[in-house]
Short mmCIF file of N, CA and C in Angstrom, two decimals:
data_model
loop_
_atom_site.label_atom_id
_atom_site.label_comp_id
_atom_site.label_asym_id
_atom_site.label_seq_id
_atom_site.Cartn_x
_atom_site.Cartn_y
_atom_site.Cartn_z
N MET U 1 49.60 14.64 55.03
CA MET U 1 50.37 13.42 55.29
C MET U 1 50.87 12.78 54.00
N ALA U 2 50.00 12.75 52.97
CA ALA U 2 50.39 12.16 51.68
C ALA U 2 51.55 12.93 51.07
N ASN U 3 51.53 14.26 51.22
CA ASN U 3 52.62 15.08 50.70
C ASN U 3 53.94 14.74 51.38
N MET U 4 53.90 14.52 52.69
CA MET U 4 55.10 14.19 53.44
C MET U 4 55.68 12.85 52.98
N ILE U 5 54.82 11.89 52.74
CA ILE U 5 55.27 10.58 52.25
C ILE U 5 55.91 10.73 50.88
N GLN U 6 55.31 11.53 50.01
CA GLN U 6 55.87 11.75 48.68
C GLN U 6 57.24 12.43 48.77
N VAL U 7 57.37 13.41 49.64
CA VAL U 7 58.65 14.11 49.83
C VAL U 7 59.70 13.13 50.33
N GLU U 8 59.35 12.28 51.27
CA GLU U 8 60.28 11.28 51.80
C GLU U 8 60.70 10.28 50.72
N GLU U 9 59.75 9.86 49.88
CA GLU U 9 60.07 8.93 48.79
C GLU U 9 61.01 9.58 47.79
N GLU U 10 60.75 10.84 47.44
CA GLU U 10 61.62 11.56 46.51
C GLU U 10 63.02 11.71 47.10
N TYR U 11 63.10 12.02 48.38
CA TYR U 11 64.39 12.16 49.05
C TYR U 11 65.14 10.84 49.07
N LEU U 12 64.44 9.77 49.37
CA LEU U 12 65.05 8.43 49.38
C LEU U 12 65.55 8.07 47.98
N ASN U 13 64.75 8.33 46.95
CA ASN U 13 65.19 8.06 45.58
C ASN U 13 66.41 8.89 45.21
N HIS U 14 66.46 10.13 45.67
CA HIS U 14 67.62 10.99 45.43
C HIS U 14 68.87 10.41 46.12
N LEU U 15 68.73 9.96 47.35
CA LEU U 15 69.86 9.36 48.07
C LEU U 15 70.36 8.11 47.36
N ILE U 16 69.44 7.29 46.89
CA ILE U 16 69.83 6.08 46.16
C ILE U 16 70.58 6.47 44.89
N TYR U 17 70.07 7.46 44.17
CA TYR U 17 70.72 7.91 42.94
C TYR U 17 72.14 8.38 43.22
N ILE U 18 72.32 9.26 44.20
CA ILE U 18 73.67 9.79 44.44
C ILE U 18 74.61 8.72 45.02
N SER U 19 74.07 7.69 45.65
CA SER U 19 74.93 6.62 46.16
C SER U 19 75.40 5.69 45.05
N GLU U 20 74.71 5.70 43.91
CA GLU U 20 75.02 4.77 42.82
C GLU U 20 75.64 5.42 41.60
N HIS U 21 75.78 6.75 41.60
CA HIS U 21 76.28 7.45 40.42
C HIS U 21 77.51 8.29 40.76
N ASP U 22 78.40 8.36 39.80
CA ASP U 22 79.58 9.21 39.91
C ASP U 22 79.13 10.66 39.80
N VAL U 23 79.51 11.47 40.76
CA VAL U 23 79.06 12.86 40.83
C VAL U 23 79.53 13.65 39.61
N LEU U 24 80.75 13.42 39.16
CA LEU U 24 81.31 14.21 38.07
C LEU U 24 80.68 13.89 36.72
N THR U 25 80.57 12.60 36.40
CA THR U 25 80.16 12.20 35.04
C THR U 25 78.69 11.84 34.92
N GLY U 26 78.06 11.48 36.02
CA GLY U 26 76.66 11.06 35.98
C GLY U 26 76.47 9.59 35.64
N VAL U 27 77.55 8.89 35.28
CA VAL U 27 77.42 7.45 35.02
C VAL U 27 77.47 6.72 36.35
N LEU U 28 77.22 5.44 36.32
CA LEU U 28 77.24 4.65 37.54
C LEU U 28 78.61 4.68 38.20
N ASN U 29 78.64 4.48 39.52
CA ASN U 29 79.89 4.21 40.21
C ASN U 29 79.98 2.69 40.40
N ARG U 30 80.99 2.21 41.08
CA ARG U 30 81.17 0.75 41.24
C ARG U 30 79.96 0.10 41.91
N TYR U 31 79.44 0.74 42.95
CA TYR U 31 78.30 0.20 43.67
C TYR U 31 77.08 0.12 42.77
N GLY U 32 76.83 1.19 42.04
CA GLY U 32 75.68 1.21 41.13
C GLY U 32 75.81 0.19 40.02
N LEU U 33 77.03 0.01 39.52
CA LEU U 33 77.25 -0.98 38.46
C LEU U 33 76.96 -2.39 38.97
N LYS U 34 77.41 -2.69 40.16
CA LYS U 34 77.19 -4.03 40.72
C LYS U 34 75.69 -4.32 40.81
N ARG U 35 74.92 -3.36 41.29
CA ARG U 35 73.48 -3.54 41.40
C ARG U 35 72.83 -3.65 40.02
N LYS U 36 73.25 -2.81 39.10
CA LYS U 36 72.66 -2.78 37.76
C LYS U 36 72.90 -4.09 37.01
N ILE U 37 74.12 -4.60 37.09
CA ILE U 37 74.41 -5.87 36.42
C ILE U 37 73.52 -6.97 36.99
N GLY U 38 73.40 -7.02 38.30
CA GLY U 38 72.56 -8.03 38.93
C GLY U 38 71.09 -7.88 38.54
N GLU U 39 70.68 -6.66 38.31
CA GLU U 39 69.29 -6.37 37.94
C GLU U 39 68.98 -6.74 36.50
N LEU U 40 69.90 -6.42 35.59
CA LEU U 40 69.62 -6.55 34.17
C LEU U 40 69.90 -7.92 33.57
N PHE U 41 70.85 -8.62 34.14
CA PHE U 41 71.31 -9.82 33.47
C PHE U 41 71.18 -11.05 34.36
N ASN U 42 70.65 -12.10 33.76
CA ASN U 42 70.49 -13.33 34.53
C ASN U 42 71.85 -13.96 34.81
N PRO U 43 71.92 -14.84 35.80
CA PRO U 43 73.21 -15.42 36.19
C PRO U 43 73.92 -16.18 35.06
N GLU U 44 73.17 -16.77 34.16
CA GLU U 44 73.78 -17.48 33.03
C GLU U 44 73.65 -16.60 31.79
N GLY U 45 74.36 -15.51 31.80
CA GLY U 45 74.24 -14.53 30.72
C GLY U 45 75.42 -14.56 29.77
N GLU U 46 75.39 -13.61 28.84
CA GLU U 46 76.51 -13.42 27.94
C GLU U 46 76.55 -11.96 27.52
N GLY U 47 77.71 -11.54 27.13
CA GLY U 47 77.89 -10.16 26.73
C GLY U 47 79.36 -9.81 26.64
N PHE U 48 79.63 -8.53 26.68
CA PHE U 48 81.00 -8.04 26.61
C PHE U 48 81.30 -7.21 27.85
N LEU U 49 82.41 -7.51 28.48
CA LEU U 49 82.93 -6.69 29.58
C LEU U 49 84.05 -5.84 28.98
N CYS U 50 83.97 -4.54 29.17
CA CYS U 50 84.92 -3.64 28.52
C CYS U 50 85.56 -2.71 29.54
N VAL U 51 86.80 -2.38 29.28
CA VAL U 51 87.51 -1.35 30.03
C VAL U 51 87.94 -0.31 29.01
N ALA U 52 87.67 0.96 29.31
CA ALA U 52 88.03 2.05 28.40
C ALA U 52 88.65 3.18 29.19
N ASP U 53 89.61 3.85 28.57
CA ASP U 53 90.12 5.07 29.17
C ASP U 53 90.53 6.07 28.10
N ILE U 54 90.72 7.28 28.52
CA ILE U 54 91.06 8.38 27.62
C ILE U 54 92.57 8.38 27.42
N ASP U 55 92.99 8.40 26.17
CA ASP U 55 94.42 8.42 25.86
C ASP U 55 95.04 9.74 26.31
N ASP U 56 96.20 9.65 26.92
CA ASP U 56 96.98 10.82 27.33
C ASP U 56 96.17 11.83 28.14
N PHE U 57 95.33 11.32 29.03
CA PHE U 57 94.48 12.20 29.83
C PHE U 57 95.31 13.13 30.72
N LYS U 58 96.44 12.64 31.20
CA LYS U 58 97.31 13.48 32.04
C LYS U 58 97.78 14.71 31.26
N THR U 59 98.05 14.54 29.97
CA THR U 59 98.46 15.66 29.14
C THR U 59 97.36 16.71 29.06
N ILE U 60 96.11 16.25 28.93
CA ILE U 60 94.98 17.18 28.89
C ILE U 60 94.90 17.97 30.20
N ASN U 61 94.99 17.26 31.32
CA ASN U 61 94.94 17.93 32.63
C ASN U 61 96.10 18.91 32.80
N ASP U 62 97.31 18.48 32.42
CA ASP U 62 98.49 19.33 32.59
C ASP U 62 98.44 20.56 31.69
N ALA U 63 98.00 20.38 30.45
CA ALA U 63 98.01 21.48 29.48
C ALA U 63 96.83 22.43 29.65
N CYS U 64 95.68 21.89 30.04
CA CYS U 64 94.45 22.70 30.04
C CYS U 64 93.86 22.93 31.42
N GLY U 65 94.31 22.18 32.40
CA GLY U 65 93.78 22.31 33.75
C GLY U 65 92.72 21.26 34.05
N HIS U 66 92.51 21.07 35.33
CA HIS U 66 91.59 20.01 35.77
C HIS U 66 90.13 20.32 35.47
N MET U 67 89.77 21.59 35.40
CA MET U 67 88.38 21.91 35.06
C MET U 67 88.05 21.45 33.64
N ILE U 68 88.99 21.63 32.73
CA ILE U 68 88.79 21.16 31.35
C ILE U 68 88.85 19.64 31.32
N GLY U 69 89.75 19.07 32.11
CA GLY U 69 89.80 17.61 32.23
C GLY U 69 88.47 17.04 32.69
N ASP U 70 87.82 17.74 33.63
CA ASP U 70 86.50 17.30 34.09
C ASP U 70 85.47 17.34 32.96
N LEU U 71 85.54 18.38 32.12
CA LEU U 71 84.64 18.45 30.97
C LEU U 71 84.86 17.28 30.02
N VAL U 72 86.11 16.91 29.83
CA VAL U 72 86.45 15.78 28.97
C VAL U 72 85.89 14.48 29.56
N LEU U 73 86.06 14.30 30.86
CA LEU U 73 85.53 13.09 31.51
C LEU U 73 84.02 13.00 31.36
N ARG U 74 83.33 14.12 31.59
CA ARG U 74 81.87 14.13 31.44
C ARG U 74 81.45 13.78 30.02
N ALA U 75 82.10 14.40 29.05
CA ALA U 75 81.75 14.17 27.65
C ALA U 75 82.01 12.72 27.25
N PHE U 76 83.14 12.17 27.69
CA PHE U 76 83.48 10.79 27.36
C PHE U 76 82.49 9.82 28.01
N GLY U 77 82.14 10.08 29.26
CA GLY U 77 81.16 9.23 29.95
C GLY U 77 79.83 9.22 29.22
N GLN U 78 79.40 10.38 28.71
CA GLN U 78 78.14 10.44 27.97
C GLN U 78 78.25 9.70 26.64
N CYS U 79 79.42 9.76 26.00
CA CYS U 79 79.62 9.00 24.77
C CYS U 79 79.50 7.50 25.04
N LEU U 80 80.11 7.04 26.12
CA LEU U 80 80.01 5.62 26.47
C LEU U 80 78.57 5.23 26.79
N ASN U 81 77.83 6.13 27.42
CA ASN U 81 76.43 5.86 27.76
C ASN U 81 75.58 5.63 26.52
N GLY U 82 76.05 6.05 25.36
CA GLY U 82 75.31 5.86 24.12
C GLY U 82 75.40 4.46 23.54
N ILE U 83 76.21 3.60 24.14
CA ILE U 83 76.33 2.21 23.65
C ILE U 83 75.05 1.47 24.01
N ARG U 84 74.41 0.85 23.03
CA ARG U 84 73.16 0.11 23.27
C ARG U 84 73.38 -1.05 24.23
N HIS U 85 72.35 -1.33 25.02
CA HIS U 85 72.33 -2.48 25.94
C HIS U 85 73.50 -2.46 26.92
N SER U 86 73.88 -1.27 27.36
CA SER U 86 75.06 -1.20 28.22
C SER U 86 74.77 -0.56 29.57
N SER U 87 75.66 -0.87 30.50
CA SER U 87 75.75 -0.17 31.77
C SER U 87 77.18 0.34 31.86
N VAL U 88 77.31 1.61 32.18
CA VAL U 88 78.63 2.27 32.20
C VAL U 88 78.91 2.74 33.61
N ALA U 89 80.15 2.52 34.05
CA ALA U 89 80.57 2.99 35.37
C ALA U 89 81.95 3.62 35.25
N ARG U 90 82.15 4.66 36.03
CA ARG U 90 83.49 5.24 36.14
C ARG U 90 84.16 4.55 37.32
N LEU U 91 85.32 3.94 37.04
CA LEU U 91 86.05 3.23 38.08
C LEU U 91 86.94 4.17 38.87
N GLY U 92 87.35 5.26 38.25
CA GLY U 92 88.23 6.23 38.89
C GLY U 92 89.11 6.86 37.83
N GLY U 93 89.57 8.06 38.08
CA GLY U 93 90.40 8.75 37.10
C GLY U 93 89.69 8.80 35.76
N ASP U 94 90.39 8.34 34.73
CA ASP U 94 89.80 8.33 33.39
C ASP U 94 89.43 6.91 32.95
N GLU U 95 89.34 6.00 33.91
CA GLU U 95 89.02 4.60 33.57
C GLU U 95 87.53 4.32 33.77
N PHE U 96 86.94 3.74 32.73
CA PHE U 96 85.52 3.41 32.73
C PHE U 96 85.35 1.92 32.46
N PHE U 97 84.28 1.39 33.00
CA PHE U 97 83.90 -0.02 32.81
C PHE U 97 82.57 0.00 32.06
N VAL U 98 82.47 -0.84 31.03
CA VAL U 98 81.23 -0.93 30.27
C VAL U 98 80.83 -2.39 30.19
N PHE U 99 79.60 -2.67 30.60
CA PHE U 99 79.05 -4.02 30.48
C PHE U 99 77.99 -3.96 29.40
N ILE U 100 78.15 -4.78 28.36
CA ILE U 100 77.21 -4.79 27.24
C ILE U 100 76.54 -6.16 27.20
N GLY U 101 75.27 -6.20 27.44
CA GLY U 101 74.48 -7.42 27.32
C GLY U 101 73.56 -7.29 26.13
N GLY U 102 73.08 -8.39 25.61
CA GLY U 102 72.14 -8.33 24.49
C GLY U 102 72.81 -8.21 23.14
N ILE U 103 74.10 -8.05 23.11
CA ILE U 103 74.86 -8.05 21.86
C ILE U 103 75.80 -9.24 21.94
N LYS U 104 75.69 -10.16 20.98
CA LYS U 104 76.38 -11.44 21.12
C LYS U 104 77.49 -11.66 20.10
N THR U 105 77.59 -10.81 19.09
CA THR U 105 78.61 -11.05 18.08
C THR U 105 79.60 -9.90 18.02
N GLU U 106 80.79 -10.23 17.56
CA GLU U 106 81.83 -9.21 17.41
C GLU U 106 81.41 -8.16 16.39
N GLU U 107 80.70 -8.58 15.34
CA GLU U 107 80.24 -7.63 14.32
C GLU U 107 79.28 -6.60 14.93
N GLU U 108 78.32 -7.07 15.74
CA GLU U 108 77.36 -6.17 16.36
C GLU U 108 78.06 -5.18 17.30
N VAL U 109 78.96 -5.69 18.12
CA VAL U 109 79.62 -4.82 19.09
C VAL U 109 80.56 -3.84 18.38
N MET U 110 81.16 -4.25 17.26
CA MET U 110 82.03 -3.34 16.52
C MET U 110 81.23 -2.18 15.94
N LYS U 111 79.97 -2.41 15.54
CA LYS U 111 79.12 -1.31 15.08
C LYS U 111 78.93 -0.29 16.19
N GLU U 112 78.74 -0.79 17.41
CA GLU U 112 78.59 0.12 18.55
C GLU U 112 79.87 0.90 18.81
N PHE U 113 81.01 0.22 18.67
CA PHE U 113 82.28 0.90 18.91
C PHE U 113 82.59 1.92 17.81
N GLU U 114 82.18 1.64 16.57
CA GLU U 114 82.36 2.63 15.49
C GLU U 114 81.51 3.87 15.78
N ALA U 115 80.28 3.65 16.26
CA ALA U 115 79.42 4.78 16.63
C ALA U 115 80.03 5.55 17.80
N LEU U 116 80.65 4.83 18.74
CA LEU U 116 81.34 5.47 19.86
C LEU U 116 82.46 6.36 19.35
N LYS U 117 83.24 5.86 18.41
CA LYS U 117 84.32 6.68 17.83
C LYS U 117 83.77 7.96 17.23
N ASP U 118 82.65 7.85 16.52
CA ASP U 118 82.03 9.04 15.92
C ASP U 118 81.61 10.04 17.00
N ARG U 119 81.01 9.53 18.08
CA ARG U 119 80.57 10.42 19.17
C ARG U 119 81.77 11.10 19.83
N VAL U 120 82.84 10.36 20.06
CA VAL U 120 84.03 10.94 20.68
C VAL U 120 84.65 11.98 19.74
N ASN U 121 84.73 11.67 18.45
CA ASN U 121 85.29 12.64 17.49
C ASN U 121 84.46 13.91 17.42
N ALA U 122 83.18 13.82 17.76
CA ALA U 122 82.28 14.99 17.69
C ALA U 122 82.34 15.86 18.96
N ILE U 123 83.04 15.41 19.99
CA ILE U 123 83.15 16.22 21.21
C ILE U 123 83.83 17.54 20.87
N SER U 124 83.21 18.61 21.32
CA SER U 124 83.77 19.94 21.05
C SER U 124 83.97 20.68 22.37
N ILE U 125 85.23 20.84 22.73
CA ILE U 125 85.60 21.61 23.91
C ILE U 125 86.67 22.60 23.44
N PRO U 126 86.27 23.84 23.15
CA PRO U 126 87.20 24.82 22.56
C PRO U 126 88.49 25.01 23.35
N GLU U 127 88.40 24.89 24.68
CA GLU U 127 89.58 25.12 25.53
C GLU U 127 90.68 24.08 25.32
N LEU U 128 90.37 22.99 24.62
CA LEU U 128 91.40 21.97 24.34
C LEU U 128 92.39 22.43 23.28
N GLY U 129 92.02 23.45 22.52
CA GLY U 129 92.91 23.91 21.46
C GLY U 129 93.13 22.80 20.44
N ASN U 130 94.39 22.45 20.21
CA ASN U 130 94.73 21.42 19.23
C ASN U 130 94.71 20.00 19.79
N LEU U 131 94.50 19.86 21.09
CA LEU U 131 94.47 18.53 21.68
C LEU U 131 93.20 17.80 21.25
N LYS U 132 93.36 16.54 20.92
CA LYS U 132 92.24 15.72 20.44
C LYS U 132 91.93 14.66 21.49
N ILE U 133 90.66 14.40 21.70
CA ILE U 133 90.25 13.35 22.63
C ILE U 133 90.20 12.03 21.87
N THR U 134 90.96 11.06 22.36
CA THR U 134 90.90 9.70 21.83
C THR U 134 90.85 8.75 23.01
N PHE U 135 90.52 7.51 22.72
CA PHE U 135 90.38 6.52 23.79
C PHE U 135 90.96 5.19 23.37
N SER U 136 91.15 4.35 24.36
CA SER U 136 91.54 2.95 24.16
C SER U 136 90.50 2.10 24.87
N LEU U 137 90.13 0.98 24.25
CA LEU U 137 89.10 0.13 24.82
C LEU U 137 89.46 -1.33 24.60
N GLY U 138 89.28 -2.13 25.64
CA GLY U 138 89.43 -3.57 25.55
C GLY U 138 88.09 -4.22 25.86
N ALA U 139 87.67 -5.17 25.04
CA ALA U 139 86.37 -5.82 25.22
C ALA U 139 86.56 -7.33 25.23
N HIS U 140 86.08 -7.96 26.28
CA HIS U 140 86.18 -9.42 26.40
C HIS U 140 84.77 -10.02 26.40
N TYR U 141 84.53 -10.95 25.47
CA TYR U 141 83.24 -11.63 25.40
C TYR U 141 83.19 -12.72 26.46
N PHE U 142 82.05 -12.83 27.13
CA PHE U 142 81.90 -13.90 28.11
C PHE U 142 80.55 -14.55 27.94
N LYS U 143 80.47 -15.78 28.37
CA LYS U 143 79.20 -16.50 28.42
C LYS U 143 79.28 -17.41 29.62
N GLY U 144 78.24 -17.40 30.43
CA GLY U 144 78.22 -18.25 31.61
C GLY U 144 77.79 -17.48 32.83
N ASN U 145 78.08 -18.02 33.98
CA ASN U 145 77.70 -17.41 35.23
C ASN U 145 78.51 -16.14 35.44
N ILE U 146 77.84 -15.01 35.45
CA ILE U 146 78.54 -13.72 35.52
C ILE U 146 79.36 -13.59 36.80
N ASP U 147 78.88 -14.13 37.90
CA ASP U 147 79.64 -14.03 39.15
C ASP U 147 80.96 -14.78 39.06
N GLU U 148 80.97 -15.87 38.29
CA GLU U 148 82.20 -16.65 38.14
C GLU U 148 83.16 -16.04 37.14
N VAL U 149 82.64 -15.38 36.10
CA VAL U 149 83.52 -14.92 35.03
C VAL U 149 83.89 -13.45 35.11
N LYS U 150 83.17 -12.64 35.93
CA LYS U 150 83.41 -11.20 35.84
C LYS U 150 84.83 -10.79 36.25
N ALA U 151 85.42 -11.41 37.26
CA ALA U 151 86.79 -11.04 37.65
C ALA U 151 87.78 -11.43 36.56
N ILE U 152 87.60 -12.61 35.99
CA ILE U 152 88.49 -13.06 34.92
C ILE U 152 88.29 -12.18 33.68
N ALA U 153 87.02 -11.93 33.33
CA ALA U 153 86.73 -11.12 32.15
C ALA U 153 87.23 -9.69 32.33
N TYR U 154 87.10 -9.13 33.54
CA TYR U 154 87.60 -7.78 33.78
C TYR U 154 89.11 -7.73 33.57
N THR U 155 89.82 -8.70 34.11
CA THR U 155 91.28 -8.75 33.96
C THR U 155 91.66 -8.84 32.48
N LYS U 156 90.94 -9.68 31.73
CA LYS U 156 91.22 -9.80 30.29
C LYS U 156 90.90 -8.50 29.55
N ALA U 157 89.76 -7.88 29.88
CA ALA U 157 89.39 -6.63 29.23
C ALA U 157 90.41 -5.54 29.54
N ASP U 158 90.90 -5.51 30.77
CA ASP U 158 91.92 -4.52 31.16
C ASP U 158 93.19 -4.73 30.35
N LYS U 159 93.62 -5.97 30.19
CA LYS U 159 94.82 -6.26 29.38
C LYS U 159 94.59 -5.88 27.92
N LEU U 160 93.37 -6.12 27.42
CA LEU U 160 93.06 -5.75 26.04
C LEU U 160 93.07 -4.23 25.86
N CYS U 161 92.65 -3.51 26.89
CA CYS U 161 92.69 -2.05 26.84
C CYS U 161 94.15 -1.59 26.69
N TYR U 162 95.06 -2.23 27.42
CA TYR U 162 96.48 -1.88 27.31
C TYR U 162 97.02 -2.22 25.92
N GLU U 163 96.51 -3.29 25.31
CA GLU U 163 96.90 -3.62 23.93
C GLU U 163 96.44 -2.49 23.00
N SER U 164 95.24 -1.98 23.22
CA SER U 164 94.71 -0.89 22.41
C SER U 164 95.57 0.36 22.55
N LYS U 165 96.13 0.59 23.73
CA LYS U 165 96.95 1.78 23.97
C LYS U 165 98.22 1.77 23.11
N LYS U 166 98.64 0.59 22.68
CA LYS U 166 99.84 0.48 21.84
C LYS U 166 99.56 0.91 20.40
N LYS U 167 98.27 1.08 20.07
CA LYS U 167 97.87 1.45 18.72
C LYS U 167 97.51 2.93 18.70
N GLU U 168 97.18 3.42 17.51
CA GLU U 168 96.76 4.81 17.37
C GLU U 168 95.43 5.03 18.06
N GLY U 169 95.13 6.25 18.45
CA GLY U 169 93.92 6.61 19.20
C GLY U 169 92.62 6.04 18.67
N ASN U 170 91.63 5.98 19.56
CA ASN U 170 90.32 5.40 19.29
C ASN U 170 90.45 3.95 18.82
N SER U 171 91.25 3.23 19.56
CA SER U 171 91.53 1.83 19.24
C SER U 171 90.72 0.90 20.13
N VAL U 172 90.23 -0.17 19.52
CA VAL U 172 89.46 -1.18 20.23
C VAL U 172 90.09 -2.54 19.98
N THR U 173 90.26 -3.31 21.05
CA THR U 173 90.77 -4.68 20.94
C THR U 173 89.73 -5.60 21.56
N ILE U 174 89.33 -6.61 20.82
CA ILE U 174 88.28 -7.54 21.26
C ILE U 174 88.82 -8.96 21.30
N CYS U 175 88.40 -9.69 22.32
CA CYS U 175 88.77 -11.11 22.43
C CYS U 175 87.54 -11.87 22.89
#
């Protein structure tokens, strides 16, 4: 009987995991991110809400195929997962959401983004040939009730990501 209960618990934990994680990249999905933010951060918190995507991802898919594009998405998701004090979710396509709590200054978060650039530059996928993986990221600092500011902060972070796209690859814009 104890074995059956353990098997059921493991199965339930597996179902919870797959319901909260993106199958392709292993990072959180939208549902998992919502739960994780509520779990990790108090209602009167502070941190950075970020939107990131891979520059010219369509070119990678068109030139190398979707299987290679999937490898790029997985590698980029793992690079984002390396940001300290963060929760990472894939929103869809090549767009990712990163919530960073516990880092309160632009200087601290820029150190994390510099390390992110190094991790992305180190991605090695031979099938890409001469194509280079770069990203654009927008980060908006917030302080206050997360439920009240997250929609506004997301919109600002998304706009900042588009500002980063106007610059050369591996660009970060913070506000």
